[in-house]
mmCIF file of C-alpha atoms in Angstrom:
data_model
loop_
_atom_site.group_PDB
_atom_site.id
_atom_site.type_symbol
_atom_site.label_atom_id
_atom_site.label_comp_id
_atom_site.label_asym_id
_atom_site.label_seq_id
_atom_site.Cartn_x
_atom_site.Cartn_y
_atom_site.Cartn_z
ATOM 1 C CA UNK A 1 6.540 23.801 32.725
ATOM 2 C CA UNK A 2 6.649 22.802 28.769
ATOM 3 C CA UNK A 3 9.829 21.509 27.686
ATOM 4 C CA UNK A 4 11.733 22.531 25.051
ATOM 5 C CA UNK A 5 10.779 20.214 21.466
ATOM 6 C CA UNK A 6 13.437 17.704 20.330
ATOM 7 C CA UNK A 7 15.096 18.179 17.001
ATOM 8 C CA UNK A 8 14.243 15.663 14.626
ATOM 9 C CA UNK A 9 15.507 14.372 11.304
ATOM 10 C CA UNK A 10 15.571 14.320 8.274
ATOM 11 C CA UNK A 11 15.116 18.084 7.899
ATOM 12 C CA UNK A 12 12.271 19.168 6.260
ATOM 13 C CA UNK A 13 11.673 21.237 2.891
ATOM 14 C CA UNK A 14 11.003 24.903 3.068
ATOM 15 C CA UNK A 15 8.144 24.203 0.784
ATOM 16 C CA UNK A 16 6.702 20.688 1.121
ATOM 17 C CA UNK A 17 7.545 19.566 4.484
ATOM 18 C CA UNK A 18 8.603 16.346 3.149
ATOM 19 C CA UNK A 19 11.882 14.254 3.598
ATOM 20 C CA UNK A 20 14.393 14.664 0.988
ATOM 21 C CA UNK A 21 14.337 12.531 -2.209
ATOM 22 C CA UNK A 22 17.368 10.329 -2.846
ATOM 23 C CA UNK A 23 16.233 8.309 -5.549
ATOM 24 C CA UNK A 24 18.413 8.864 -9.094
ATOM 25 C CA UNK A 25 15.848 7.092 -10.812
ATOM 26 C CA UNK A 26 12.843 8.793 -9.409
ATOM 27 C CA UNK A 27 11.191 6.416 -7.098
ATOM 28 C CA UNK A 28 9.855 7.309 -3.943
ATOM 29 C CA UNK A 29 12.566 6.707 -1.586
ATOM 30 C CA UNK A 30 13.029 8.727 1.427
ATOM 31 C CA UNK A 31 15.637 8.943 4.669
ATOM 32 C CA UNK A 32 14.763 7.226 7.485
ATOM 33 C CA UNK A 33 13.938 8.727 10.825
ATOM 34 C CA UNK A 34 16.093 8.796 13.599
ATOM 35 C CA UNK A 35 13.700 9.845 16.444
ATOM 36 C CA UNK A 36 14.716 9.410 20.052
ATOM 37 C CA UNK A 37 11.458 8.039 21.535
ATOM 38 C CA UNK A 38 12.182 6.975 24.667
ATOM 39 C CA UNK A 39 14.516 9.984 25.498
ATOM 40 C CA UNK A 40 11.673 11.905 24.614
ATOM 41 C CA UNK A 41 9.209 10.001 26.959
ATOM 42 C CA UNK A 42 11.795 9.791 30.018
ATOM 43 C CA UNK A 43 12.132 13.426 29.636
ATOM 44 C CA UNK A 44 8.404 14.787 29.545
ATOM 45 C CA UNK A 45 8.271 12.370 32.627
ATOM 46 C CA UNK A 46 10.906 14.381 34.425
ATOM 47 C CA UNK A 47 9.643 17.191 33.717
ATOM 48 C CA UNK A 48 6.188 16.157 35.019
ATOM 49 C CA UNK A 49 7.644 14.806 38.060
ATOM 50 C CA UNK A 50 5.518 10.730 37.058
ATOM 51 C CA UNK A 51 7.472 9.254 39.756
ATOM 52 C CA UNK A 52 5.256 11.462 42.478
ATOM 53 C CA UNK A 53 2.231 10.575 40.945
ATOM 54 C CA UNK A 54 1.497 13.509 38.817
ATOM 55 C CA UNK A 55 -0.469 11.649 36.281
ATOM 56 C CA UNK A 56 -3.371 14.363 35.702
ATOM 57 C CA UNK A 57 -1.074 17.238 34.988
ATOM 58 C CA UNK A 58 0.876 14.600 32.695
ATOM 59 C CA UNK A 59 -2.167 13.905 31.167
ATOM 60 C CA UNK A 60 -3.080 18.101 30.501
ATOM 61 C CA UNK A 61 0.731 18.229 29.288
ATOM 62 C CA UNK A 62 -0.277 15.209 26.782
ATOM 63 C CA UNK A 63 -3.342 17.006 25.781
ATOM 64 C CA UNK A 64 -1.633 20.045 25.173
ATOM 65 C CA UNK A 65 1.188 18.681 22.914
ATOM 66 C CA UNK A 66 -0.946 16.600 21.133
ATOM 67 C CA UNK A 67 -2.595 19.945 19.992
ATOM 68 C CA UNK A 68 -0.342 21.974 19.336
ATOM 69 C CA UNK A 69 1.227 19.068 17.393
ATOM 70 C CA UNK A 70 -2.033 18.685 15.091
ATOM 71 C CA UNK A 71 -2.051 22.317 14.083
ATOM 72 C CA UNK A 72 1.373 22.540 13.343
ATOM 73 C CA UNK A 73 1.326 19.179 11.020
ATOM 74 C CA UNK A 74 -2.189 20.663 9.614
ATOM 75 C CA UNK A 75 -4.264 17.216 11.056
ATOM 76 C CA UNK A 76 -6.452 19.184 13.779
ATOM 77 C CA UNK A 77 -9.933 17.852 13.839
ATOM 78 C CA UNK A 78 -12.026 20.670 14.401
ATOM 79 C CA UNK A 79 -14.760 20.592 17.069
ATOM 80 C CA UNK A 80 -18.371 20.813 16.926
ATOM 81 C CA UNK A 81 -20.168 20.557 13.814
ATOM 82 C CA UNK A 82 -16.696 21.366 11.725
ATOM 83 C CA UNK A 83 -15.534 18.030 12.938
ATOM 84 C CA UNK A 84 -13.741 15.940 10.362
ATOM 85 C CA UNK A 85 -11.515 13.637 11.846
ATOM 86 C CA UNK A 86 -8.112 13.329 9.912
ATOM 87 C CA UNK A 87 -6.386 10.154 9.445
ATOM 88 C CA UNK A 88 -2.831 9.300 10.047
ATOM 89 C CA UNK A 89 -1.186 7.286 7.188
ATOM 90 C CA UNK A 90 2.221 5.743 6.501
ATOM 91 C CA UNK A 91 2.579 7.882 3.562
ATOM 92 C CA UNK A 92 1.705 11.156 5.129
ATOM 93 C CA UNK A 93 3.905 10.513 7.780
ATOM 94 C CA UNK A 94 6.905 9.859 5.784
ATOM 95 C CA UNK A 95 6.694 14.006 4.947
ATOM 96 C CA UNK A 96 7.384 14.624 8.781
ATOM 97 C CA UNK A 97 9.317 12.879 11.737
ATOM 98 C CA UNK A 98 6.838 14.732 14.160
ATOM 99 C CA UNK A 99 4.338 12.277 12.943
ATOM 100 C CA UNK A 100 5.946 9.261 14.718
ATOM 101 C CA UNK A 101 5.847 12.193 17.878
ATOM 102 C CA UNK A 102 1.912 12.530 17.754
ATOM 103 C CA UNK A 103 1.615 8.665 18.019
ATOM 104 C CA UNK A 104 4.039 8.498 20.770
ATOM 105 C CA UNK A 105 2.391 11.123 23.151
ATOM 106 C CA UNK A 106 -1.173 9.745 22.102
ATOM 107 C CA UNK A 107 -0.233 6.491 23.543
ATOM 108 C CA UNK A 108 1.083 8.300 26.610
ATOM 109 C CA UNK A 109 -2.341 10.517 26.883
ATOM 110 C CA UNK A 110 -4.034 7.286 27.296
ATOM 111 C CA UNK A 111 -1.688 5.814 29.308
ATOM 112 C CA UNK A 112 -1.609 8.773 31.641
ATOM 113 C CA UNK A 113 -5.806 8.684 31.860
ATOM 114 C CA UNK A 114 -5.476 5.227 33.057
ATOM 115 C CA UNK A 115 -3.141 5.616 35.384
ATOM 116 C CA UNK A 116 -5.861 8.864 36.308
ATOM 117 C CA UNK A 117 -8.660 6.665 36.643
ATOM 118 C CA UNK A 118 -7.128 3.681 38.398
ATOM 119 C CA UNK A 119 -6.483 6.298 41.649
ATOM 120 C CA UNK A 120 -10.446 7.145 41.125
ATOM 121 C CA UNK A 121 -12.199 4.095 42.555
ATOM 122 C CA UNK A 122 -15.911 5.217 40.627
ATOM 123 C CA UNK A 123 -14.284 5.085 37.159
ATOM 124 C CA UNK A 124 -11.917 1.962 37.916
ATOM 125 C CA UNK A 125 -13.848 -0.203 35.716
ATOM 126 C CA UNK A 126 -12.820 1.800 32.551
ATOM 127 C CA UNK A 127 -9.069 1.765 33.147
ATOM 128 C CA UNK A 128 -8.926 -1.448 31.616
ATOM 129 C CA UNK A 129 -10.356 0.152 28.126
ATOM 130 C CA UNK A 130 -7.965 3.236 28.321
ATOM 131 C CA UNK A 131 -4.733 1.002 28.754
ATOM 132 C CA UNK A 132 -5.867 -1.020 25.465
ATOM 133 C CA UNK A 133 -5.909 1.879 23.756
ATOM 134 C CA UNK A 134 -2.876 3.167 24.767
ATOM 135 C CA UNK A 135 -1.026 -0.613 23.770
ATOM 136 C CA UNK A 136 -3.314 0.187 20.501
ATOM 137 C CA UNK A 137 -1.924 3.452 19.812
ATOM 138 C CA UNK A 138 1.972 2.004 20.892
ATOM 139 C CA UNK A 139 1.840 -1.109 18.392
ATOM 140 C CA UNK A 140 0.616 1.449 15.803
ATOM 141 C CA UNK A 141 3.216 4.022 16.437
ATOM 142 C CA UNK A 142 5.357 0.322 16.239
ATOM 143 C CA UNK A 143 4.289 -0.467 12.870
ATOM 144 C CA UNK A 144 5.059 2.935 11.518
ATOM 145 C CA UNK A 145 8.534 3.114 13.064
ATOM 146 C CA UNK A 146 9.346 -0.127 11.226
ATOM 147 C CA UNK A 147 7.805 1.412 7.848
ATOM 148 C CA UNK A 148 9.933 4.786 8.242
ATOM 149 C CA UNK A 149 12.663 4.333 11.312
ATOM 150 C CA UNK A 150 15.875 3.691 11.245
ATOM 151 C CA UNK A 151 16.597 0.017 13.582
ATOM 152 C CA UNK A 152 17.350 2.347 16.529
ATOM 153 C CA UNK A 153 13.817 4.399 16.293
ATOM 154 C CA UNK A 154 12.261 0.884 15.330
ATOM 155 C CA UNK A 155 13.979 -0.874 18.129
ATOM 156 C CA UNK A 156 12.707 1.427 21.133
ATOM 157 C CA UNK A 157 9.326 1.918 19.427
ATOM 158 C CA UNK A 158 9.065 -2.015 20.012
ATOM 159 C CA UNK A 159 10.040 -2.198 23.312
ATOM 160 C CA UNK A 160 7.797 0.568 23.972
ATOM 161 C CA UNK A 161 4.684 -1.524 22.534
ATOM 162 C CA UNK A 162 6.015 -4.203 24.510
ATOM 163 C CA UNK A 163 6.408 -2.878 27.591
ATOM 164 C CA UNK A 164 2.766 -0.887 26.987
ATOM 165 C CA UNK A 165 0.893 -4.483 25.894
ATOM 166 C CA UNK A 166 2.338 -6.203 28.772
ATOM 167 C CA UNK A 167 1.127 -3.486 30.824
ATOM 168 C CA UNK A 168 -2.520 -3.568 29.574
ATOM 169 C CA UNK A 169 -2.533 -7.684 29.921
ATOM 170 C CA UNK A 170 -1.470 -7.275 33.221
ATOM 171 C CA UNK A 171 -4.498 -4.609 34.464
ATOM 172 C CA UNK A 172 -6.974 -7.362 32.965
ATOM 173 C CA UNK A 173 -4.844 -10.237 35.080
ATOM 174 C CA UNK A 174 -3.967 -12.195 31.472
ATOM 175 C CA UNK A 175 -0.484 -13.246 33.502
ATOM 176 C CA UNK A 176 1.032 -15.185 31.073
ATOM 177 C CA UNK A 177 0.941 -12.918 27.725
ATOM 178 C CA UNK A 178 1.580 -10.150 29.791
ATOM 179 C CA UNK A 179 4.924 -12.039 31.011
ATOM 180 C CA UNK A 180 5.756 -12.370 27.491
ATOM 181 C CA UNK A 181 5.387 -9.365 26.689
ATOM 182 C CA UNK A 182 7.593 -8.144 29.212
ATOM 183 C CA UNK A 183 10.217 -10.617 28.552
ATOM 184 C CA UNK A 184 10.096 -9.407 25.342
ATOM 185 C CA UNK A 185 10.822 -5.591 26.260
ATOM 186 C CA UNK A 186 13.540 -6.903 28.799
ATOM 187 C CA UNK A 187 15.210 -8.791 25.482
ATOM 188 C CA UNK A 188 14.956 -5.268 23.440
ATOM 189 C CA UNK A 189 15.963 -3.099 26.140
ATOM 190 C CA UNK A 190 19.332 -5.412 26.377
ATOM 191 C CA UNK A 191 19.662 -5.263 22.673
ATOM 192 C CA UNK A 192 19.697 -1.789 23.116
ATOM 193 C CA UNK A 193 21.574 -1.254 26.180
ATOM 194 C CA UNK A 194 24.362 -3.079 24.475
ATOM 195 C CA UNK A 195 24.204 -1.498 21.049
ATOM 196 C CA UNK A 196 24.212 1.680 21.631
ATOM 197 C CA UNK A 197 26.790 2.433 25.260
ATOM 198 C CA UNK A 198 26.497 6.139 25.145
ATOM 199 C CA UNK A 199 22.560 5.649 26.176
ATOM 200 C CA UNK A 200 23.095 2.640 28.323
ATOM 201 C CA UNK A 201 21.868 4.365 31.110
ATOM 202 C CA UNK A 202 18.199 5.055 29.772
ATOM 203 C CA UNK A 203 17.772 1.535 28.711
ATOM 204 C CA UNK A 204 19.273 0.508 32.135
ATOM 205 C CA UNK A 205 16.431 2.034 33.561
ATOM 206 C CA UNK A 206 13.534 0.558 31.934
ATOM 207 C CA UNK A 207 15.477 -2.588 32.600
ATOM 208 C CA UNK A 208 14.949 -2.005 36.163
ATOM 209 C CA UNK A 209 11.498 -0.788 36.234
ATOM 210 C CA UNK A 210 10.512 -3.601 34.163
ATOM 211 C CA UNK A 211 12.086 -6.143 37.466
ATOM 212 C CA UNK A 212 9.033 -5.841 40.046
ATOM 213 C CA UNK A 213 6.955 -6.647 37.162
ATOM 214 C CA UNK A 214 8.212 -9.772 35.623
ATOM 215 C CA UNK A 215 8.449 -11.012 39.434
ATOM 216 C CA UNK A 216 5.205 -10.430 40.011
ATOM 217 C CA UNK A 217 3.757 -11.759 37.074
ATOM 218 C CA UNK A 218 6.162 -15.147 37.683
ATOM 219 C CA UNK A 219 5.403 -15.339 41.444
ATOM 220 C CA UNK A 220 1.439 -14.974 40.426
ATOM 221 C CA UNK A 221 1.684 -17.842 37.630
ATOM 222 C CA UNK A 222 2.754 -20.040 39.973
ATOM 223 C CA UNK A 223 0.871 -19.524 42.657
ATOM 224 C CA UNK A 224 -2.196 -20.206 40.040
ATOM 225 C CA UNK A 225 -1.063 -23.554 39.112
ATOM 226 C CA UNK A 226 0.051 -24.351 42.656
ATOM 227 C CA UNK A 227 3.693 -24.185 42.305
ATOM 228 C CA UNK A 228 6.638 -23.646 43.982
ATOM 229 C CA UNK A 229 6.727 -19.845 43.150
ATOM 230 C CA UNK A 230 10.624 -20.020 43.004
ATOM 231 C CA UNK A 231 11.004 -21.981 40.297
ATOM 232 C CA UNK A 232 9.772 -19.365 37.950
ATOM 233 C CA UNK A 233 11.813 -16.957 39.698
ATOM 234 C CA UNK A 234 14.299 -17.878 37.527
ATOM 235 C CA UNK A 235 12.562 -19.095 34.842
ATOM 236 C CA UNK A 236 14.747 -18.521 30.841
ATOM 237 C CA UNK A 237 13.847 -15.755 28.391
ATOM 238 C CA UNK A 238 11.862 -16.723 25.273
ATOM 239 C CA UNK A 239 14.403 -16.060 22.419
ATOM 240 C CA UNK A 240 13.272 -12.734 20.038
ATOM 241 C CA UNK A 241 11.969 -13.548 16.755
ATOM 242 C CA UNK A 242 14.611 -13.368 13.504
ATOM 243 C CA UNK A 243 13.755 -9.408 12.650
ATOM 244 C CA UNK A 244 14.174 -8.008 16.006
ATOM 245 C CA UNK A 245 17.163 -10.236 16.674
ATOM 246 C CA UNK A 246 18.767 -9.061 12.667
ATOM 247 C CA UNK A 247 17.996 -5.481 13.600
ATOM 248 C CA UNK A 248 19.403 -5.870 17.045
ATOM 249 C CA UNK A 249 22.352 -7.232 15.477
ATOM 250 C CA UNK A 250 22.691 -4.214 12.713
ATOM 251 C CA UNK A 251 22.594 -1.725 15.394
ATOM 252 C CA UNK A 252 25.307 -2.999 17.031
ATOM 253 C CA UNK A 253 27.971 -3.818 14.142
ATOM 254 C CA UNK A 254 26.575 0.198 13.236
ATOM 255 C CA UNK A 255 27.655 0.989 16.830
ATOM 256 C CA UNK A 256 31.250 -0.722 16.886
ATOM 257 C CA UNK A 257 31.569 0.766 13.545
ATOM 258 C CA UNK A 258 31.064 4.329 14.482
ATOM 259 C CA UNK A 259 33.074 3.515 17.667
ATOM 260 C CA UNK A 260 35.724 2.715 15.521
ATOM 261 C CA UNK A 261 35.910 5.711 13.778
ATOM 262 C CA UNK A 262 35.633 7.797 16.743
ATOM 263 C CA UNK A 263 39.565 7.263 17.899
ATOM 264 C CA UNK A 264 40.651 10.530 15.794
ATOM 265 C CA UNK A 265 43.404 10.757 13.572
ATOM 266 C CA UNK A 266 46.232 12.902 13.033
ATOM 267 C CA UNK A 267 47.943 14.667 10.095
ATOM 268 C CA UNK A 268 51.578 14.433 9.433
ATOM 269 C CA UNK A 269 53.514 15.016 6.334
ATOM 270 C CA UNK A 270 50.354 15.614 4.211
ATOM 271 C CA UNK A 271 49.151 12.108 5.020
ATOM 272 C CA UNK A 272 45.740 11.856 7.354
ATOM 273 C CA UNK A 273 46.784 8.921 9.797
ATOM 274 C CA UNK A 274 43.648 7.063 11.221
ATOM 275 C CA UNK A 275 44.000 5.994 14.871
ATOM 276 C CA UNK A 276 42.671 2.182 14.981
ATOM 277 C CA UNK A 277 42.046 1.620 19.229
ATOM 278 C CA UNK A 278 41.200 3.446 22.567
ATOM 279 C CA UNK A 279 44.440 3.020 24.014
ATOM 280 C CA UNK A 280 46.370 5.137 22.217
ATOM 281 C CA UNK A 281 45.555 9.168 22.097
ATOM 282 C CA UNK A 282 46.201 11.517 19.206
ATOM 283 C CA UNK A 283 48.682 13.467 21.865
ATOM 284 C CA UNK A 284 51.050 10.186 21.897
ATOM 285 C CA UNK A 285 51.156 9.823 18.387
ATOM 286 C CA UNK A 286 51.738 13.545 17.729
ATOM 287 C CA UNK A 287 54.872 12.463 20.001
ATOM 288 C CA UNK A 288 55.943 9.890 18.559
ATOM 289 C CA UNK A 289 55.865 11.120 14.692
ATOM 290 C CA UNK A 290 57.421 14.084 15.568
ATOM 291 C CA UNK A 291 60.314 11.625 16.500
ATOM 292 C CA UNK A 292 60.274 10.047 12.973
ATOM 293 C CA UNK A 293 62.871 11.166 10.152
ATOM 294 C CA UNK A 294 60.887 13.586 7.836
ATOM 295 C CA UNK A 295 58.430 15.064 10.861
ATOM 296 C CA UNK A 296 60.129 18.514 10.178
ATOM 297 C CA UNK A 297 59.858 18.677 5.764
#
């Protein structure tokens, strides 16, 4: 069953395709995209039913997008001898959010064949090559989201590289980065979690798949170096570098800010009254100014 497409921002021009200009003096300035990546992701998953297993009709689904997804932003290859293979750029994909899309689900495609091949024990030995490429494909759809996402977008699209890297360290049994890297995801996923409450619960999830892994990887570190494996159990987080901590940061004063604003207000006596916290709702106020000398001129 295909799903129905997100909508995206910015819009796009009738003519061009490309995000809206806001530059007064001319330079090439565009708006930055707000694309819900791992909504997107946790929905195509549901929709594939992952947690049963269904990895090769994930992987068809992938396949399929990813087509459909080339023709419509004019970057299909071709087959045969009309191959030309088309590259993606940061300046083509500032024209088109769905760019940042075909990046996403190309990761997934490759993630899904791994997870294809690692069932098949004749092809096991190549699942290690088809999760790099998949961690490839996620720190590249990473580096764009930074060039052209808004900190939301670039926040989830690293996390996602994270989690994916971590993922492909741990299938070639490189325990330590890949505990890194999945500390790292944990941090972002918090970040997130507490920036932006009205998705907690998404981020609340990857927080809990990401659990059996970091145990494992701690419990398997120590038993290498012929530890105690409880005392990494518990082992602290490494701290996030300065620009994922900055944009963590941003994304939440942006949060509290729009939270702020969200309280309503009320008009009364031609004046637009702004209600300032949660505790009070624009039916008691109506009550109370009604009250007030001057509620009836």
């Amino acid at each position: 069953m295909e799903t129905e497409d997100f909508k995206l921002a910015p819009a796009m021009d009738a003519d061009e395709g490309a995000a809206k200009v806001i530059g007064d003096d001319g330079a090439a300035e565009f708006e930055r995209f707000d694309v819900p990546l791992l909504e997107m992701v946790r929905s195509e998953h549901l929709s594939n039913d992952i947690k049963n297993g269904s990895y090769v009709r994930y992987h068809r689904h992938c396949s399929n997008k990813l087509r459909r997804l080339r023709k419509n932003l004019k970057l299909a290859h071709g087959r045969g001898k009309t191959f030309q293979k088309k590259p993606l750029t940061v300046e083509l994909a500032q024209k088109d959010s769905r760019h940042l899309v075909l990046l996403l689900f190309s990761a997934e495609r490759a993630w899904s064949n791994a997870m294809v091949i690692k069932e098949d024990r004749r092809r096991r030995r190549y699942v290690g090559r088809r999760f790099m490429k998949a961690a490839k494909l996620a720190e590249r759809l990473a580096e764009f989201s930074r060039e052209l996402g808004e900190d939301k977008t670039t926040l989830e699209a690293d996390a996602y590289s994270s989690w994916m890297s971590a993922i492909s360290l741990l299938e070639r049994e490189r325990l330590e980065e890949s505990l890194e890297n999945f500390k790292k995801a944990q941090l972002l996923f918090e970040g997130l979690a507490t920036a932006f409450g009205a998705q907690s619960t998404l981020y609340r999830e990857r927080l809990e798949e990401l659990e059996p892994s970091i145990a494992f990887c701690r419990y398997s570190i120590a038993r290498q170096k012929g530890e105690d494996p409880t005392s990494m159990m518990n082992a602290a987080s490494p701290r996030v570098d300065n620009l994922v901590a900055a944009k963590i940061d941003a994304a939440l004063s942006e949060s509290r800010k729009v939270q702020a604003e969200s309280f309503g207000s009320v008009d009364w006596c031609g004046r637009n009254i702004p209600i300032r916290t949660e505790k009070v709702s624009t039916g008691q106020v109506r009550c109370f100014l009604a009250q007030c000398p001057g509620a009836d001129q």
